[in-house]
Amino acid sequence: MDESNEIILQKSKRLTSVVWNYFERVRKADVCYAVCIQCNKKLSGSSNSGTTHLRNHLMRCLKRTNHDMSQLLTPKRKKKENPVTIATPISFDEGQPKDEYLRPKFDHEQQRRDEVVLSRGSGGRFSQERSQVDLARMIIMHGYPLAMVDHVGFKVFARNLQPLFEAVPNSTIEDSCMEIYMREKQRVQHTLNNLYGKINLSVEMWSSRDNANCVCLASHYIDEEWRLHRNVLNFITLDPSHTEDMLSEVIVRCLIEWRLESKLFAVTFDSFSVNEEIVLRIKDHMSQSSQILINGQLLELKSAAHLLSSLVQDCLEAMRDVIQKIRGSVRYVKSSQSTQVRFNEIAQLAGINSHKILVLDSLGNSNSTYLMLETVLEYKGAFCHLRDHDHAFDSSLTDEEWEWTRYVTGYLKLVFDIASDFSRNKFPTANVYFVEMCDFHIQLIEWCKNQDNFLSSLAANMKAKFDEYWNKCSLVLAIAAILDPRFKMKLVEYYYSKIYGSTALDRIKEVSNGVKELLDAYSMCSAIVGEDSSFSGSGLGRTMDTRDRLKGFDKFLRETSQNLNTASDLDKYLSEPVFPRTGEFNILNYWKVHTPRYPVLSLLARDILGTPMSILAPDSTFNSGTPMIADSQSSLNPDIRQALFCAHDWLSTETEEILPLSRQYAPA
């Protein structure tokens, strides 16, 4: 066929199908052809031939050439139908005669389908509503700013990826985020309401660059499968006129909203100096709806990590002038290359073989300050040489200041090591804190004995703050240690003898009485639950045949044997040998296996071990100040901010790539 007589026709407005974006319409004599731009194959291009055969060819042609099938067709007009279904391609035999496929039957429905983009390959489906929900979930899960939907770059990207997707305004995506939040909230509510055990509450303050204050309330619990959980419940923006005593109202409202008054076991605050009025109001409210355990001591626990962070800040503040000199010393050494070379030569002559590099700390990052002090101490000999031989060096430390630096860096190192031990577990159970805090307590006692007035005074101030924490939390820490089968009561006896000396026996007895008081309360609750024949689970009750004539005997047996069973449950556990401290040990697995053996004690263990004794991100221990809300979140309406914050936490289990809240929302 002579192709020189072919005429390329301009596309008529009647050619509305998007298929014609990939074909040239050619006329030769009285015959019209559609020539594929990709492979130059000719197919029937008559106006009454339809476009089904063109579309089928195009899908195979682009697939052979590895084109992106998601961008097969570009729509000429917007489609209102949602979702739109993609037609399945007609099977096609390349070897059949041309006159059998050049004139397919005209299909008006197929004409409409040609305008649909293959968002999920042939046979896929596009839904504007589904895509909008996916976009909202993406924003929630990864902490992206809501305003991204208005960014030109995002609109171009979305349009090229899926031309049928209609850009949505900020307000629309907010509505989608709120819908996700409400749906996930119902799921969390259902889980908490159906939980048999108790629930712990943590209270942590957040702030923003514009000085807005928020309070994050989270639940902590161990489920019936002995898995530890943490769920954010509320992220409430406080009114600017907020006073500290209003915090109790926020907490009480949270308990009422989530229907947790009768389930609350303990409350852990981030601050070690919470207003006593707050705790009294919570206790008063709790006394109206549930039993107050061990005189309400569980309702005023303090975060260990926040205590350590506060002690670090106290040390650095006391050393402020000395640290300023150290910064000046580092700046002097790094002021020029020649000074740096000379300093390195002095260090070598002094026998200093450290490979650490002198670096200035970052303001607000106490961890970097600690590392700067630690490095400077290794180069003490070189700095002292500069002090004695370089008159231009005016930031030198006295011998006394070097001694202070050495001791304070030792204090910080101990805190750093404790924080590192805490961070080994993503969600550590309460039993891991007792040993660390006891060791720190013992070390504080020794630091207070220092002959240097500055160091002993600093240690005394640190111990006073620690004692305030210890008085609130030592009982729970000790009980958690007792419920660790590797230690039991022996660990408490060992550490208390070192801490309290001659009064250790009285302190140990207080712990023993506290365990028994708690266990008595749990025994009474389990007896009440046991009377409900419809209850089943946790090994404490079972559905019984209504014709069982021995129900009365079972009740009589519980009433007459209650005290004996309680005592034997605890005594049996304590009298047995401690579990070996070799290899990997999972305390939750231990209690899951031993629940039938210690039915009442296991209930107490589940609630005690699930108590959050530290609620600060482990890697934030040395960072000063409260956690910060990202700038993109701080300007949002308080309701949508809470929705984004909480939903992020609830959806975070869907991917391992999501950052923890403390990192996701806090600026670097």
PDB file of C-alpha atoms in Angstrom, residues 506-601:
ATOM      1  CA  ASP A 506      10.100  -1.015 109.545  1.00  0.00           C
ATOM      2  CA  ARG A 507      10.240   0.049 105.897  1.00  0.00           C
ATOM      3  CA  ILE A 508      10.142  -3.553 104.697  1.00  0.00           C
ATOM      4  CA  LYS A 509       7.092  -4.172 106.871  1.00  0.00           C
ATOM      5  CA  GLU A 510       5.345  -1.172 105.280  1.00  0.00           C
ATOM      6  CA  VAL A 511       5.877  -2.739 101.875  1.00  0.00           C
ATOM      7  CA  SER A 512       4.658  -6.123 103.067  1.00  0.00           C
ATOM      8  CA  ASN A 513       1.520  -4.581 104.559  1.00  0.00           C
ATOM      9  CA  GLY A 514       0.924  -2.641 101.332  1.00  0.00           C
ATOM     10  CA  VAL A 515       1.012  -5.817  99.244  1.00  0.00           C
ATOM     11  CA  LYS A 516      -1.369  -7.580 101.593  1.00  0.00           C
ATOM     12  CA  GLU A 517      -3.774  -4.637 101.670  1.00  0.00           C
ATOM     13  CA  LEU A 518      -3.906  -4.542  97.902  1.00  0.00           C
ATOM     14  CA  LEU A 519      -4.336  -8.304  97.683  1.00  0.00           C
ATOM     15  CA  ASP A 520      -7.183  -8.235 100.205  1.00  0.00           C
ATOM     16  CA  ALA A 521      -8.982  -5.679  98.024  1.00  0.00           C
ATOM     17  CA  TYR A 522      -8.469  -7.818  94.927  1.00  0.00           C
ATOM     18  CA  SER A 523      -9.637 -10.906  96.766  1.00  0.00           C
ATOM     19  CA  MET A 524     -12.874  -9.151  97.734  1.00  0.00           C
ATOM     20  CA  CYS A 525     -13.422  -8.006  94.143  1.00  0.00           C
ATOM     21  CA  SER A 526     -12.797 -11.487  92.764  1.00  0.00           C
ATOM     22  CA  ALA A 527     -15.279 -12.934  95.248  1.00  0.00           C
ATOM     23  CA  ILE A 528     -17.929 -10.442  94.113  1.00  0.00           C
ATOM     24  CA  VAL A 529     -17.218 -11.243  90.474  1.00  0.00           C
ATOM     25  CA  GLY A 530     -17.393 -14.928  91.251  1.00  0.00           C
ATOM     26  CA  GLU A 531     -20.985 -14.506  92.425  1.00  0.00           C
ATOM     27  CA  ASP A 532     -21.960 -13.393  88.927  1.00  0.00           C
ATOM     28  CA  SER A 533     -22.573 -16.693  87.195  1.00  0.00           C
ATOM     29  CA  SER A 534     -22.612 -15.024  83.770  1.00  0.00           C
ATOM     30  CA  PHE A 535     -18.989 -13.923  84.038  1.00  0.00           C
ATOM     31  CA  SER A 536     -16.300 -16.007  82.452  1.00  0.00           C
ATOM     32  CA  GLY A 537     -12.622 -15.335  81.931  1.00  0.00           C
ATOM     33  CA  SER A 538      -9.376 -14.713  83.782  1.00  0.00           C
ATOM     34  CA  GLY A 539      -9.752 -18.000  85.628  1.00  0.00           C
ATOM     35  CA  LEU A 540     -11.945 -16.413  88.318  1.00  0.00           C
ATOM     36  CA  GLY A 541     -15.365 -17.499  87.196  1.00  0.00           C
ATOM     37  CA  ARG A 542     -17.163 -19.600  84.652  1.00  0.00           C
ATOM     38  CA  THR A 543     -20.619 -19.958  83.244  1.00  0.00           C
ATOM     39  CA  MET A 544     -22.354 -22.565  85.390  1.00  0.00           C
ATOM     40  CA  ASP A 545     -25.364 -24.744  84.814  1.00  0.00           C
ATOM     41  CA  THR A 546     -28.410 -23.087  86.370  1.00  0.00           C
ATOM     42  CA  ARG A 547     -29.401 -26.505  87.717  1.00  0.00           C
ATOM     43  CA  ASP A 548     -26.172 -26.832  89.677  1.00  0.00           C
ATOM     44  CA  ARG A 549     -27.350 -27.553  93.216  1.00  0.00           C
ATOM     45  CA  LEU A 550     -23.946 -26.762  94.689  1.00  0.00           C
ATOM     46  CA  LYS A 551     -23.969 -23.053  93.878  1.00  0.00           C
ATOM     47  CA  GLY A 552     -24.782 -22.275  97.478  1.00  0.00           C
ATOM     48  CA  PHE A 553     -21.894 -24.440  98.616  1.00  0.00           C
ATOM     49  CA  ASP A 554     -19.524 -22.575  96.278  1.00  0.00           C
ATOM     50  CA  LYS A 555     -20.582 -19.260  97.799  1.00  0.00           C
ATOM     51  CA  PHE A 556     -20.192 -20.669 101.312  1.00  0.00           C
ATOM     52  CA  LEU A 557     -16.730 -21.959 100.381  1.00  0.00           C
ATOM     53  CA  ARG A 558     -15.623 -18.553  99.124  1.00  0.00           C
ATOM     54  CA  GLU A 559     -16.918 -16.729 102.175  1.00  0.00           C
ATOM     55  CA  THR A 560     -15.328 -19.083 104.699  1.00  0.00           C
ATOM     56  CA  SER A 561     -12.033 -19.560 102.848  1.00  0.00           C
ATOM     57  CA  GLN A 562     -11.404 -16.046 101.568  1.00  0.00           C
ATOM     58  CA  ASN A 563      -8.723 -14.988 104.047  1.00  0.00           C
ATOM     59  CA  LEU A 564      -7.038 -18.364 103.932  1.00  0.00           C
ATOM     60  CA  ASN A 565      -6.916 -18.370 100.130  1.00  0.00           C
ATOM     61  CA  THR A 566      -5.518 -14.848  99.992  1.00  0.00           C
ATOM     62  CA  ALA A 567      -2.765 -15.620 102.437  1.00  0.00           C
ATOM     63  CA  SER A 568      -1.870 -18.892 100.772  1.00  0.00           C
ATOM     64  CA  ASP A 569      -1.828 -17.271  97.333  1.00  0.00           C
ATOM     65  CA  LEU A 570       0.792 -14.702  98.332  1.00  0.00           C
ATOM     66  CA  ASP A 571       2.663 -16.935 100.768  1.00  0.00           C
ATOM     67  CA  LYS A 572       2.904 -19.720  98.216  1.00  0.00           C
ATOM     68  CA  TYR A 573       4.406 -17.325  95.660  1.00  0.00           C
ATOM     69  CA  LEU A 574       6.921 -15.840  98.111  1.00  0.00           C
ATOM     70  CA  SER A 575       7.940 -19.173  99.613  1.00  0.00           C
ATOM     71  CA  GLU A 576       8.916 -20.724  96.317  1.00  0.00           C
ATOM     72  CA  PRO A 577      12.487 -20.248  94.985  1.00  0.00           C
ATOM     73  CA  VAL A 578      13.190 -17.210  92.869  1.00  0.00           C
ATOM     74  CA  PHE A 579      13.215 -17.641  89.118  1.00  0.00           C
ATOM     75  CA  PRO A 580      16.728 -17.965  87.601  1.00  0.00           C
ATOM     76  CA  ARG A 581      18.193 -14.704  86.230  1.00  0.00           C
ATOM     77  CA  THR A 582      19.669 -16.344  83.142  1.00  0.00           C
ATOM     78  CA  GLY A 583      18.803 -15.815  79.503  1.00  0.00           C
ATOM     79  CA  GLU A 584      15.864 -13.837  78.217  1.00  0.00           C
ATOM     80  CA  PHE A 585      13.000 -13.346  80.640  1.00  0.00           C
ATOM     81  CA  ASN A 586       9.543 -12.030  79.832  1.00  0.00           C
ATOM     82  CA  ILE A 587       7.654 -11.206  82.995  1.00  0.00           C
ATOM     83  CA  LEU A 588       4.331 -10.955  81.165  1.00  0.00           C
ATOM     84  CA  ASN A 589       4.724 -14.461  79.794  1.00  0.00           C
ATOM     85  CA  TYR A 590       5.547 -15.687  83.278  1.00  0.00           C
ATOM     86  CA  TRP A 591       2.318 -14.345  84.745  1.00  0.00           C
ATOM     87  CA  LYS A 592       0.302 -15.522  81.755  1.00  0.00           C
ATOM     88  CA  VAL A 593       1.496 -19.062  82.410  1.00  0.00           C
ATOM     89  CA  HIS A 594       1.114 -18.836  86.189  1.00  0.00           C
ATOM     90  CA  THR A 595      -2.319 -17.174  86.296  1.00  0.00           C
ATOM     91  CA  PRO A 596      -4.085 -20.470  87.177  1.00  0.00           C
ATOM     92  CA  ARG A 597      -1.610 -21.046  90.010  1.00  0.00           C
ATOM     93  CA  TYR A 598      -1.999 -17.535  91.488  1.00  0.00           C
ATOM     94  CA  PRO A 599      -5.484 -16.413  90.334  1.00  0.00           C
ATOM     95  CA  VAL A 600      -5.836 -13.407  92.661  1.00  0.00           C
ATOM     96  CA  LEU A 601      -2.191 -12.386  92.777  1.00  0.00           C
TER      97      LEU A 601
END
